[in-house]
mmCIF file of C-alpha atoms and ligand atoms in Angstrom:
data_model
loop_
_atom_site.group_PDB
_atom_site.id
_atom_site.type_symbol
_atom_site.label_atom_id
_atom_site.label_comp_id
_atom_site.label_asym_id
_atom_site.label_seq_id
_atom_site.Cartn_x
_atom_site.Cartn_y
_atom_site.Cartn_z
ATOM 1 C CA MET A 145 23.863 5.912 20.956
ATOM 2 C CA ILE A 146 20.393 4.569 20.296
ATOM 3 C CA ASP A 147 17.692 6.437 22.230
ATOM 4 C CA LYS A 148 14.435 5.217 23.676
ATOM 5 C CA ALA A 149 12.280 6.510 20.734
ATOM 6 C CA SER A 150 14.466 4.646 18.328
ATOM 7 C CA ASN A 151 14.115 1.410 20.366
ATOM 8 C CA ILE A 152 10.321 1.740 20.356
ATOM 9 C CA THR A 153 10.372 2.211 16.532
ATOM 10 C CA ILE A 154 12.516 -0.952 16.221
ATOM 11 C CA GLU A 155 10.186 -3.047 18.408
ATOM 12 C CA ARG A 156 7.174 -1.735 16.584
ATOM 13 C CA LYS A 157 8.434 -2.552 13.071
ATOM 14 C CA HIS A 158 9.555 -6.029 14.231
ATOM 15 C CA SER A 159 6.318 -6.822 15.923
ATOM 16 C CA HIS A 160 4.293 -5.634 12.966
ATOM 17 C CA VAL A 161 5.837 -8.383 10.797
ATOM 18 C CA ASP A 162 5.434 -10.946 13.549
ATOM 19 C CA ILE A 163 1.730 -10.039 14.237
ATOM 20 C CA CYS A 164 0.798 -9.908 10.513
ATOM 21 C CA LEU A 165 2.352 -13.322 10.007
ATOM 22 C CA ASN A 166 1.044 -15.024 13.069
ATOM 23 C CA CYS A 167 -2.135 -13.457 14.325
ATOM 24 C CA ASP A 168 -5.693 -13.179 13.020
ATOM 25 C CA VAL A 169 -5.708 -9.399 12.053
ATOM 26 C CA ALA A 170 -8.156 -9.574 9.123
ATOM 27 C CA PHE A 171 -11.327 -7.479 9.307
ATOM 28 C CA ASN A 172 -13.998 -9.278 11.309
ATOM 29 C CA ARG A 173 -16.947 -8.769 8.943
ATOM 30 C CA LYS A 174 -15.904 -6.287 6.249
ATOM 31 C CA THR A 175 -14.505 -7.560 2.952
ATOM 32 C CA THR A 176 -12.756 -5.707 0.101
ATOM 33 C CA GLY A 177 -16.036 -5.686 -1.900
ATOM 34 C CA LEU A 178 -14.254 -6.994 -4.972
ATOM 35 C CA GLU A 179 -15.945 -10.318 -4.616
ATOM 36 C CA GLN A 180 -19.226 -8.620 -5.409
ATOM 37 C CA PHE A 181 -18.134 -8.214 -9.074
ATOM 38 C CA HIS A 182 -17.536 -10.454 -12.016
ATOM 39 C CA PHE A 183 -16.502 -10.033 -15.587
ATOM 40 C CA GLU A 184 -18.753 -10.840 -18.531
ATOM 41 C CA HIS A 185 -17.558 -13.900 -20.340
ATOM 42 C CA ASN A 186 -16.358 -13.320 -23.899
ATOM 43 C CA ALA A 187 -16.873 -16.540 -25.904
ATOM 44 C CA LEU A 188 -15.192 -14.877 -28.891
ATOM 45 C CA PRO A 189 -12.042 -13.379 -27.368
ATOM 46 C CA GLU A 190 -10.286 -13.213 -30.883
ATOM 47 C CA ILE A 191 -6.810 -13.068 -29.270
ATOM 48 C CA ARG A 192 -4.081 -15.613 -28.671
ATOM 49 C CA PHE A 193 -3.304 -16.443 -24.992
ATOM 50 C CA SER A 194 0.458 -16.330 -25.902
ATOM 51 C CA ASP A 195 0.116 -12.776 -27.203
ATOM 52 C CA ILE A 196 -1.279 -11.292 -23.941
ATOM 53 C CA ASP A 197 0.945 -8.431 -22.684
ATOM 54 C CA LEU A 198 0.823 -7.509 -19.113
ATOM 55 C CA SER A 199 3.136 -4.491 -19.271
ATOM 56 C CA THR A 200 1.736 -1.003 -18.609
ATOM 57 C CA SER A 201 2.992 2.360 -17.343
ATOM 58 C CA PHE A 202 3.094 4.053 -14.000
ATOM 59 C CA LEU A 203 4.023 7.683 -13.504
ATOM 60 C CA GLY A 204 5.241 7.779 -17.087
ATOM 61 C CA ARG A 205 7.452 4.680 -16.921
ATOM 62 C CA LYS A 206 6.938 1.271 -18.319
ATOM 63 C CA ILE A 207 6.412 -1.458 -15.743
ATOM 64 C CA GLY A 208 6.226 -5.291 -16.255
ATOM 65 C CA ALA A 209 2.788 -5.749 -14.863
ATOM 66 C CA PRO A 210 0.068 -3.686 -13.102
ATOM 67 C CA LEU A 211 1.235 -4.624 -9.574
ATOM 68 C CA MET A 212 3.219 -2.990 -6.851
ATOM 69 C CA ILE A 213 4.798 -4.428 -3.641
ATOM 70 C CA SER A 214 3.269 -2.102 -0.895
ATOM 71 C CA SER A 215 5.339 -0.404 1.720
ATOM 72 C CA MET A 216 6.263 -2.664 4.674
ATOM 73 C CA THR A 217 9.516 -2.541 6.376
ATOM 74 C CA GLY A 218 12.998 -1.260 7.164
ATOM 75 C CA GLY A 219 14.743 0.236 10.078
ATOM 76 C CA TYR A 220 15.985 -2.839 11.983
ATOM 77 C CA SER A 221 18.612 -5.383 11.117
ATOM 78 C CA GLU A 222 16.448 -8.277 10.032
ATOM 79 C CA ALA A 223 14.459 -5.872 7.842
ATOM 80 C CA ALA A 224 17.476 -5.627 5.502
ATOM 81 C CA ALA A 225 16.940 -9.287 4.456
ATOM 82 C CA LEU A 226 13.204 -8.860 3.853
ATOM 83 C CA ASN A 227 13.799 -5.770 1.781
ATOM 84 C CA LYS A 228 16.577 -7.551 -0.238
ATOM 85 C CA HIS A 229 14.156 -10.390 -1.061
ATOM 86 C CA LEU A 230 11.342 -8.051 -1.905
ATOM 87 C CA ALA A 231 13.589 -5.971 -4.079
ATOM 88 C CA GLU A 232 14.945 -8.996 -6.006
ATOM 89 C CA ALA A 233 11.451 -10.144 -6.839
ATOM 90 C CA ALA A 234 10.278 -6.624 -7.799
ATOM 91 C CA GLU A 235 13.310 -6.308 -10.093
ATOM 92 C CA ARG A 236 12.651 -9.727 -11.598
ATOM 93 C CA PHE A 237 9.021 -8.910 -12.384
ATOM 94 C CA GLY A 238 9.752 -5.291 -13.290
ATOM 95 C CA ILE A 239 7.237 -3.903 -10.805
ATOM 96 C CA PRO A 240 7.417 -0.914 -8.405
ATOM 97 C CA LEU A 241 8.279 -1.320 -4.683
ATOM 98 C CA GLY A 242 7.617 0.868 -1.678
ATOM 99 C CA VAL A 243 9.744 0.517 1.432
ATOM 100 C CA GLY A 244 8.294 0.864 5.009
ATOM 101 C CA SER A 245 8.210 4.031 7.076
ATOM 102 C CA MET A 246 11.595 5.638 6.954
ATOM 103 C CA ARG A 247 11.184 7.475 10.368
ATOM 104 C CA GLN A 248 13.814 5.248 11.731
ATOM 105 C CA ALA A 249 16.205 6.401 8.971
ATOM 106 C CA LEU A 250 15.694 9.942 10.205
ATOM 107 C CA GLU A 251 15.996 8.963 13.935
ATOM 108 C CA ASN A 252 18.954 6.582 13.676
ATOM 109 C CA LYS A 253 21.703 6.394 11.067
ATOM 110 C CA ALA A 254 22.602 2.834 12.047
ATOM 111 C CA HIS A 255 19.657 1.292 10.184
ATOM 112 C CA ARG A 256 19.728 3.398 6.955
ATOM 113 C CA GLU A 257 21.306 0.401 5.089
ATOM 114 C CA SER A 258 18.171 -1.696 5.700
ATOM 115 C CA PHE A 259 16.391 0.723 3.363
ATOM 116 C CA ALA A 260 19.259 1.427 0.968
ATOM 117 C CA VAL A 261 19.640 -2.296 0.249
ATOM 118 C CA VAL A 262 16.536 -2.201 -2.044
ATOM 119 C CA ARG A 263 18.218 0.061 -4.672
ATOM 120 C CA LYS A 264 21.225 -2.286 -4.668
ATOM 121 C CA TYR A 265 19.102 -5.310 -5.535
ATOM 122 C CA ALA A 266 16.533 -3.486 -7.732
ATOM 123 C CA PRO A 267 18.594 -1.022 -9.834
ATOM 124 C CA SER A 268 16.097 -0.552 -12.583
ATOM 125 C CA ILE A 269 12.575 -0.424 -11.119
ATOM 126 C CA GLN A 270 10.624 2.432 -9.478
ATOM 127 C CA ILE A 271 11.234 2.537 -5.674
ATOM 128 C CA PHE A 272 9.292 4.805 -3.365
ATOM 129 C CA ALA A 273 10.320 6.301 0.055
ATOM 130 C CA ASN A 274 7.732 6.308 2.762
ATOM 131 C CA ILE A 275 6.929 8.513 5.734
ATOM 132 C CA GLY A 276 3.854 8.917 7.976
ATOM 133 C CA ALA A 277 1.407 11.666 8.400
ATOM 134 C CA PRO A 278 2.462 12.599 11.899
ATOM 135 C CA GLU A 279 6.076 13.298 10.675
ATOM 136 C CA ILE A 280 4.707 15.273 7.793
ATOM 137 C CA ALA A 281 2.478 17.267 10.238
ATOM 138 C CA LYS A 282 5.545 18.301 12.202
ATOM 139 C CA GLY A 283 7.168 19.579 9.029
ATOM 140 C CA LEU A 284 10.112 17.818 7.259
ATOM 141 C CA THR A 285 13.269 19.808 6.910
ATOM 142 C CA ASP A 286 15.048 19.859 3.480
ATOM 143 C CA ASN A 287 17.685 17.640 5.096
ATOM 144 C CA ASP A 288 15.102 15.092 6.141
ATOM 145 C CA ILE A 289 13.656 14.947 2.646
ATOM 146 C CA ASN A 290 17.177 14.555 1.067
ATOM 147 C CA ILE A 291 17.845 11.681 3.371
ATOM 148 C CA LEU A 292 14.618 9.845 2.477
ATOM 149 C CA LEU A 293 14.980 10.429 -1.250
ATOM 150 C CA ASP A 294 18.744 9.937 -1.614
ATOM 151 C CA LEU A 295 18.971 6.714 0.366
ATOM 152 C CA LEU A 296 16.855 4.903 -2.306
ATOM 153 C CA LYS A 297 17.399 7.185 -5.353
ATOM 154 C CA ALA A 298 13.688 7.276 -4.908
ATOM 155 C CA ASP A 299 11.096 7.843 -7.760
ATOM 156 C CA GLY A 300 8.602 9.311 -5.447
ATOM 157 C CA LEU A 301 7.594 9.910 -1.729
ATOM 158 C CA ILE A 302 4.746 7.912 -0.324
ATOM 159 C CA VAL A 303 3.006 9.576 2.673
ATOM 160 C CA HIS A 304 0.835 7.190 4.656
ATOM 161 C CA LEU A 305 -2.290 8.420 6.401
ATOM 162 C CA ASN A 306 -2.905 6.116 9.276
ATOM 163 C CA ALA A 307 -5.241 7.870 11.807
ATOM 164 C CA ALA A 308 -6.875 4.684 13.079
ATOM 165 C CA GLN A 309 -3.566 2.918 13.443
ATOM 166 C CA GLU A 310 -2.060 5.757 15.505
ATOM 167 C CA LEU A 311 -5.276 5.863 17.664
ATOM 168 C CA PHE A 312 -4.797 2.260 18.641
ATOM 169 C CA GLN A 313 -1.049 2.295 18.792
ATOM 170 C CA PRO A 314 0.255 2.156 22.387
ATOM 171 C CA GLU A 315 2.712 4.961 21.628
ATOM 172 C CA GLY A 316 0.637 6.378 18.819
ATOM 173 C CA ASN A 317 0.917 10.107 17.700
ATOM 174 C CA THR A 318 -2.626 11.408 17.112
ATOM 175 C CA ASP A 319 -1.605 14.954 16.089
ATOM 176 C CA PHE A 320 -3.039 15.116 12.573
ATOM 177 C CA LYS A 321 -3.310 18.815 12.344
ATOM 178 C CA ASN A 322 -1.586 20.510 9.385
ATOM 179 C CA VAL A 323 -1.035 17.331 7.372
ATOM 180 C CA LEU A 324 -2.809 18.761 4.320
ATOM 181 C CA GLU A 325 -0.973 21.994 4.344
ATOM 182 C CA GLN A 326 2.499 20.173 4.803
ATOM 183 C CA LEU A 327 1.533 17.914 1.887
ATOM 184 C CA SER A 328 0.994 20.853 -0.243
ATOM 185 C CA ILE A 329 4.293 22.470 0.689
ATOM 186 C CA ILE A 330 6.224 19.201 0.108
ATOM 187 C CA SER A 331 4.428 18.472 -3.189
ATOM 188 C CA ALA A 332 5.461 21.851 -4.554
ATOM 189 C CA LYS A 333 9.046 21.458 -3.217
ATOM 190 C CA ILE A 334 10.392 18.014 -4.052
ATOM 191 C CA PRO A 335 11.570 16.889 -7.505
ATOM 192 C CA VAL A 336 9.585 13.616 -7.438
ATOM 193 C CA PRO A 337 5.751 12.913 -7.185
ATOM 194 C CA VAL A 338 4.050 12.613 -3.787
ATOM 195 C CA ILE A 339 1.808 9.516 -3.417
ATOM 196 C CA VAL A 340 -0.668 9.366 -0.559
ATOM 197 C CA LYS A 341 -1.997 6.187 0.880
ATOM 198 C CA GLU A 342 -3.983 4.861 3.681
ATOM 199 C CA VAL A 343 -3.003 1.576 5.396
ATOM 200 C CA GLY A 344 -6.318 -0.235 5.494
ATOM 201 C CA CYS A 345 -9.179 2.207 6.216
ATOM 202 C CA GLY A 346 -9.559 3.601 2.794
ATOM 203 C CA ILE A 347 -9.598 7.051 1.033
ATOM 204 C CA SER A 348 -12.946 8.657 0.339
ATOM 205 C CA SER A 349 -13.739 10.766 -2.737
ATOM 206 C CA SER A 350 -13.753 13.990 -0.645
ATOM 207 C CA VAL A 351 -10.396 13.135 0.992
ATOM 208 C CA ALA A 352 -9.124 12.373 -2.586
ATOM 209 C CA ARG A 353 -10.317 15.729 -3.831
ATOM 210 C CA ARG A 354 -8.528 17.619 -1.024
ATOM 211 C CA LEU A 355 -5.300 15.674 -1.705
ATOM 212 C CA ILE A 356 -5.434 16.345 -5.448
ATOM 213 C CA GLU A 357 -5.980 20.077 -4.835
ATOM 214 C CA ALA A 358 -2.839 19.858 -2.579
ATOM 215 C CA GLY A 359 -0.756 18.594 -5.406
ATOM 216 C CA VAL A 360 -0.692 14.824 -4.766
ATOM 217 C CA LYS A 361 -0.131 12.865 -7.996
ATOM 218 C CA VAL A 362 -1.072 9.325 -6.972
ATOM 219 C CA ILE A 363 -3.537 8.039 -4.447
ATOM 220 C CA ASP A 364 -3.291 4.527 -3.088
ATOM 221 C CA VAL A 365 -6.670 3.753 -1.510
ATOM 222 C CA ALA A 366 -5.451 0.971 0.932
ATOM 223 C CA GLY A 367 -9.011 0.246 1.741
ATOM 224 C CA ALA A 368 -10.803 -2.033 4.236
ATOM 225 C CA GLY A 369 -10.957 -5.699 3.723
ATOM 226 C CA GLY A 370 -7.330 -6.761 4.108
ATOM 227 C CA ILE A 371 -5.451 -6.125 7.438
ATOM 228 C CA SER A 372 -7.135 -4.133 10.191
ATOM 229 C CA TRP A 373 -4.322 -2.069 11.618
ATOM 230 C CA GLN A 374 -6.548 -1.364 14.612
ATOM 231 C CA LYS A 375 -6.423 -5.079 15.416
ATOM 232 C CA VAL A 376 -2.607 -5.196 14.821
ATOM 233 C CA GLU A 377 -2.095 -2.383 17.352
ATOM 234 C CA GLU A 378 -4.646 -3.834 19.766
ATOM 235 C CA VAL A 379 -2.563 -7.045 19.847
ATOM 236 C CA ARG A 380 0.614 -4.929 20.717
ATOM 237 C CA TYR A 381 -1.351 -2.977 23.354
ATOM 238 C CA THR A 382 -2.695 -6.183 24.913
ATOM 239 C CA ARG A 383 0.817 -7.611 24.964
ATOM 240 C CA GLN A 384 2.097 -4.602 26.784
ATOM 241 C CA PHE A 385 -0.674 -3.735 29.118
ATOM 242 C CA GLY A 386 -2.945 -6.806 29.369
ATOM 243 C CA GLN A 387 -6.681 -6.630 28.668
ATOM 244 C CA ASP A 388 -7.056 -3.082 30.288
ATOM 245 C CA ALA A 389 -10.173 -1.594 28.594
ATOM 246 C CA ARG A 390 -9.595 1.533 26.612
ATOM 247 C CA PHE A 391 -12.804 1.386 24.759
ATOM 248 C CA SER A 392 -16.175 -0.142 25.490
ATOM 249 C CA ILE A 393 -16.679 -3.644 23.941
ATOM 250 C CA PRO A 394 -19.381 -2.461 21.428
ATOM 251 C CA ALA A 395 -17.143 0.447 20.335
ATOM 252 C CA LEU A 396 -14.102 -1.773 20.118
ATOM 253 C CA ASP A 397 -16.071 -4.285 17.926
ATOM 254 C CA GLU A 398 -17.150 -1.420 15.538
ATOM 255 C CA LEU A 399 -13.742 0.386 15.513
ATOM 256 C CA MET A 400 -11.860 -2.886 14.645
ATOM 257 C CA ASP A 401 -13.863 -3.028 11.368
ATOM 258 C CA TRP A 402 -13.719 0.773 10.716
ATOM 259 C CA GLY A 403 -12.934 1.894 7.129
ATOM 260 C CA ILE A 404 -14.206 2.090 3.498
ATOM 261 C CA PRO A 405 -13.915 -1.157 1.553
ATOM 262 C CA THR A 406 -11.290 -1.082 -1.272
ATOM 263 C CA ALA A 407 -13.920 -1.470 -4.064
ATOM 264 C CA GLN A 408 -16.052 1.347 -2.706
ATOM 265 C CA CYS A 409 -13.031 3.657 -2.650
ATOM 266 C CA LEU A 410 -12.253 2.805 -6.278
ATOM 267 C CA LEU A 411 -15.868 3.403 -7.360
ATOM 268 C CA ASP A 412 -16.159 6.701 -5.547
ATOM 269 C CA ILE A 413 -12.732 8.061 -6.639
ATOM 270 C CA SER A 414 -13.461 6.950 -10.266
ATOM 271 C CA ALA A 415 -16.825 8.912 -10.193
ATOM 272 C CA LEU A 416 -14.935 11.944 -8.954
ATOM 273 C CA LYS A 417 -12.458 11.670 -11.856
ATOM 274 C CA GLN A 418 -15.327 11.593 -14.268
ATOM 275 C CA GLU A 419 -16.975 14.510 -12.696
ATOM 276 C CA ILE A 420 -13.816 16.635 -12.823
ATOM 277 C CA PRO A 421 -11.827 15.807 -16.051
ATOM 278 C CA GLU A 422 -8.703 17.827 -14.896
ATOM 279 C CA TYR A 423 -8.223 15.005 -12.420
ATOM 280 C CA ASN A 424 -7.782 12.419 -15.134
ATOM 281 C CA ALA A 425 -3.984 12.586 -14.823
ATOM 282 C CA ILE A 426 -4.161 11.377 -11.185
ATOM 283 C CA GLU A 427 -3.227 7.693 -10.891
ATOM 284 C CA ILE A 428 -5.026 5.466 -8.543
ATOM 285 C CA ILE A 429 -3.552 2.430 -6.826
ATOM 286 C CA ALA A 430 -5.928 -0.232 -5.545
ATOM 287 C CA SER A 431 -4.864 -1.912 -2.319
ATOM 288 C CA GLY A 432 -6.185 -3.321 0.804
ATOM 289 C CA GLY A 433 -6.774 -7.115 0.756
ATOM 290 C CA ILE A 434 -5.400 -7.710 -2.865
ATOM 291 C CA LYS A 435 -4.676 -11.478 -2.938
ATOM 292 C CA SER A 436 -5.029 -12.827 -6.548
ATOM 293 C CA GLY A 437 -4.702 -11.921 -10.225
ATOM 294 C CA ILE A 438 -8.581 -11.705 -10.299
ATOM 295 C CA ASP A 439 -8.389 -9.046 -7.756
ATOM 296 C CA ILE A 440 -5.827 -7.183 -9.762
ATOM 297 C CA ALA A 441 -7.992 -7.436 -12.957
ATOM 298 C CA LYS A 442 -11.198 -6.186 -11.136
ATOM 299 C CA SER A 443 -9.184 -3.293 -9.644
ATOM 300 C CA LEU A 444 -8.138 -2.027 -13.055
ATOM 301 C CA ALA A 445 -11.682 -2.382 -14.403
ATOM 302 C CA LEU A 446 -12.807 -0.226 -11.529
ATOM 303 C CA GLY A 447 -10.434 2.494 -12.443
ATOM 304 C CA ALA A 448 -7.009 1.748 -10.743
ATOM 305 C CA ARG A 449 -3.797 2.204 -12.687
ATOM 306 C CA LEU A 450 -2.331 -0.736 -10.731
ATOM 307 C CA ALA A 451 -2.976 -2.862 -7.722
ATOM 308 C CA ALA A 452 -0.666 -3.220 -4.689
ATOM 309 C CA SER A 453 -0.441 -5.819 -1.928
ATOM 310 C CA ALA A 454 1.438 -6.138 1.338
ATOM 311 C CA ARG A 455 0.361 -8.850 3.723
ATOM 312 C CA TYR A 456 -0.123 -11.679 1.317
ATOM 313 C CA ILE A 457 3.242 -10.800 -0.256
ATOM 314 C CA LEU A 458 4.906 -10.890 3.194
ATOM 315 C CA LYS A 459 3.299 -14.283 3.964
ATOM 316 C CA ALA A 460 4.414 -15.688 0.579
ATOM 317 C CA LEU A 461 7.914 -14.409 1.332
ATOM 318 C CA HIS A 462 7.946 -15.947 4.716
ATOM 319 C CA ASP A 463 6.695 -19.347 3.290
ATOM 320 C CA GLY A 464 9.485 -19.297 0.640
ATOM 321 C CA GLU A 465 6.884 -18.857 -2.142
ATOM 322 C CA LEU A 466 7.222 -15.195 -3.110
ATOM 323 C CA GLU A 467 8.274 -15.636 -6.742
ATOM 324 C CA THR A 468 5.765 -18.575 -7.327
ATOM 325 C CA THR A 469 2.907 -16.561 -5.793
ATOM 326 C CA LEU A 470 3.673 -13.553 -8.006
ATOM 327 C CA GLU A 471 3.769 -15.850 -11.090
ATOM 328 C CA ALA A 472 0.456 -17.355 -10.054
ATOM 329 C CA TRP A 473 -1.141 -13.971 -9.653
ATOM 330 C CA LEU A 474 0.068 -12.848 -13.051
ATOM 331 C CA ASN A 475 -1.249 -16.069 -14.647
ATOM 332 C CA ASP A 476 -4.676 -15.476 -13.030
ATOM 333 C CA LEU A 477 -4.569 -12.010 -14.665
ATOM 334 C CA ARG A 478 -3.687 -13.411 -18.057
ATOM 335 C CA ALA A 479 -6.533 -15.962 -17.653
ATOM 336 C CA VAL A 480 -9.057 -13.188 -17.055
ATOM 337 C CA MET A 481 -7.666 -11.168 -19.921
ATOM 338 C CA PHE A 482 -8.025 -14.162 -22.264
ATOM 339 C CA LEU A 483 -11.623 -14.851 -21.199
ATOM 340 C CA THR A 484 -12.607 -11.196 -21.533
ATOM 341 C CA GLY A 485 -10.799 -10.733 -24.951
ATOM 342 C CA ALA A 486 -8.293 -8.184 -23.578
ATOM 343 C CA ALA A 487 -4.878 -8.469 -25.311
ATOM 344 C CA ASN A 488 -3.290 -5.827 -23.219
ATOM 345 C CA ILE A 489 -3.837 -3.856 -19.955
ATOM 346 C CA GLU A 490 -5.353 -0.848 -21.736
ATOM 347 C CA GLN A 491 -8.188 -3.156 -23.148
ATOM 348 C CA LEU A 492 -8.710 -4.788 -19.794
ATOM 349 C CA ARG A 493 -9.274 -1.317 -18.187
ATOM 350 C CA ASN A 494 -12.231 -0.829 -20.598
ATOM 351 C CA LYS A 495 -14.000 -4.056 -19.674
ATOM 352 C CA SER A 496 -17.052 -3.534 -17.472
ATOM 353 C CA LEU A 497 -17.797 -5.428 -14.322
ATOM 354 C CA ILE A 498 -21.205 -6.918 -13.501
ATOM 355 C CA ILE A 499 -22.456 -6.862 -9.942
ATOM 356 C CA LYS A 500 -23.179 -10.504 -8.832
ATOM 357 C CA THR A 501 -26.823 -11.007 -7.966
HETATM 358 C C1 FMN B 834 4.342 -5.811 8.034
HETATM 359 C C2 FMN B 834 3.743 -4.585 7.434
HETATM 360 C C3 FMN B 834 4.260 -3.373 7.786
HETATM 361 C C4 FMN B 834 3.764 -2.256 7.153
HETATM 362 N N1 FMN B 834 4.340 -0.974 7.325
HETATM 363 C C5 FMN B 834 3.946 0.040 6.542
HETATM 364 C C6 FMN B 834 4.664 1.294 6.514
HETATM 365 O O1 FMN B 834 5.652 1.367 7.289
HETATM 366 N N2 FMN B 834 4.343 2.303 5.837
HETATM 367 C C7 FMN B 834 3.095 2.240 5.111
HETATM 368 O O2 FMN B 834 2.747 3.147 4.390
HETATM 369 N N3 FMN B 834 2.367 1.141 5.105
HETATM 370 C C8 FMN B 834 2.775 -0.010 5.856
HETATM 371 N N4 FMN B 834 2.089 -1.090 5.792
HETATM 372 C C9 FMN B 834 0.752 -1.098 5.181
HETATM 373 C C10 FMN B 834 0.658 -1.637 3.788
HETATM 374 O O3 FMN B 834 1.556 -0.973 2.941
HETATM 375 C C11 FMN B 834 -0.728 -1.709 3.195
HETATM 376 O O4 FMN B 834 -1.168 -0.380 2.969
HETATM 377 C C12 FMN B 834 -1.780 -2.344 4.197
HETATM 378 O O5 FMN B 834 -1.250 -3.419 4.828
HETATM 379 C C13 FMN B 834 -2.975 -2.877 3.327
HETATM 380 O O6 FMN B 834 -2.591 -3.767 2.313
HETATM 381 P P1 FMN B 834 -2.737 -5.338 2.389
HETATM 382 O O7 FMN B 834 -4.156 -5.652 2.868
HETATM 383 O O8 FMN B 834 -2.314 -5.902 1.129
HETATM 384 O O9 FMN B 834 -1.772 -5.808 3.496
HETATM 385 C C14 FMN B 834 2.652 -2.313 6.324
HETATM 386 C C15 FMN B 834 2.037 -3.652 6.069
HETATM 387 C C16 FMN B 834 2.597 -4.748 6.557
HETATM 388 C C17 FMN B 834 2.003 -5.996 6.356
#
């Protein structure tokens, strides 16, 4: 039997894909900040374009390029097809993949296959399980953790911090007490690394510091400048309840654009890593509005291990252009590497960016 909570979760995951594809949910005025930077041209690159190597490593394993497909979906029947296509592309490019929140897999056995399908079509890449902060705050049992990890033979557990999204969600859970304590318990207990991400409001250096102290190994900044999840949930709220005012108009305007731009998160967390050398092993993922190989290149030069993208990848998949889009992004990246004289990703990381005047 499927209960009411499970039905709401299915409706939510379904409408997230629909709204992200069909509505204007970009930040109103805020951008990622990446457009403020450019690389210095190197007229003497002293490398061959054909020798450029995009491979790098993530959490100790070789990957085909410094790009990840961000957590998106699962938990309803159509999600299995989306996850299958994302997994096939990730496997082809040898890049990591996150699945969407697996709360549904805990609530309802019927849709576990929509997550498990990714491992079937992507046997060799890193795949990450995903669960939200409110579920973590309640405390996951050992059985819950085993379900999340075993379904995917997961290489890590992503926990998403989505306070602004829950605040705007019609059925949102705003109990964010004890998240840090539970993260620390889970990080010590599970056999794979814990990755913490936002979903579009960014992670500050002080939050990064608390996460690292709690045992988190990877931070995905998911900063402002891509999707505003406040806007996505506001669309769902309006569809359900009409224009009933929850917030004043000036507050709504400001809250829709709430968050730290992606580039700012990267700058702040890189400064923190320089200040505290023991944090150097922590890997940073740049996400929130990543939409080209140039964005990927700038993210690496700002300190990220790799970049990740969700909405633009979903859109490309929907338009039947997923693989050609990924090819194009990786070609952009190769172009930047050629023009800066970086034969490999490590050399690209050491290139400095100039602020546009
Ligand atoms: C349709 C859709 C569903 C998403 N669902 C999840 C989710 O279940 N768990 C999660 O951590 N992030 C989820 N996200 C957020 C993304 O992983 C990402 O952090 C965010 O959208 C910002 O990246 P972007 O600007 O590249 O889209 C979802 C994104 C999209 C587009």
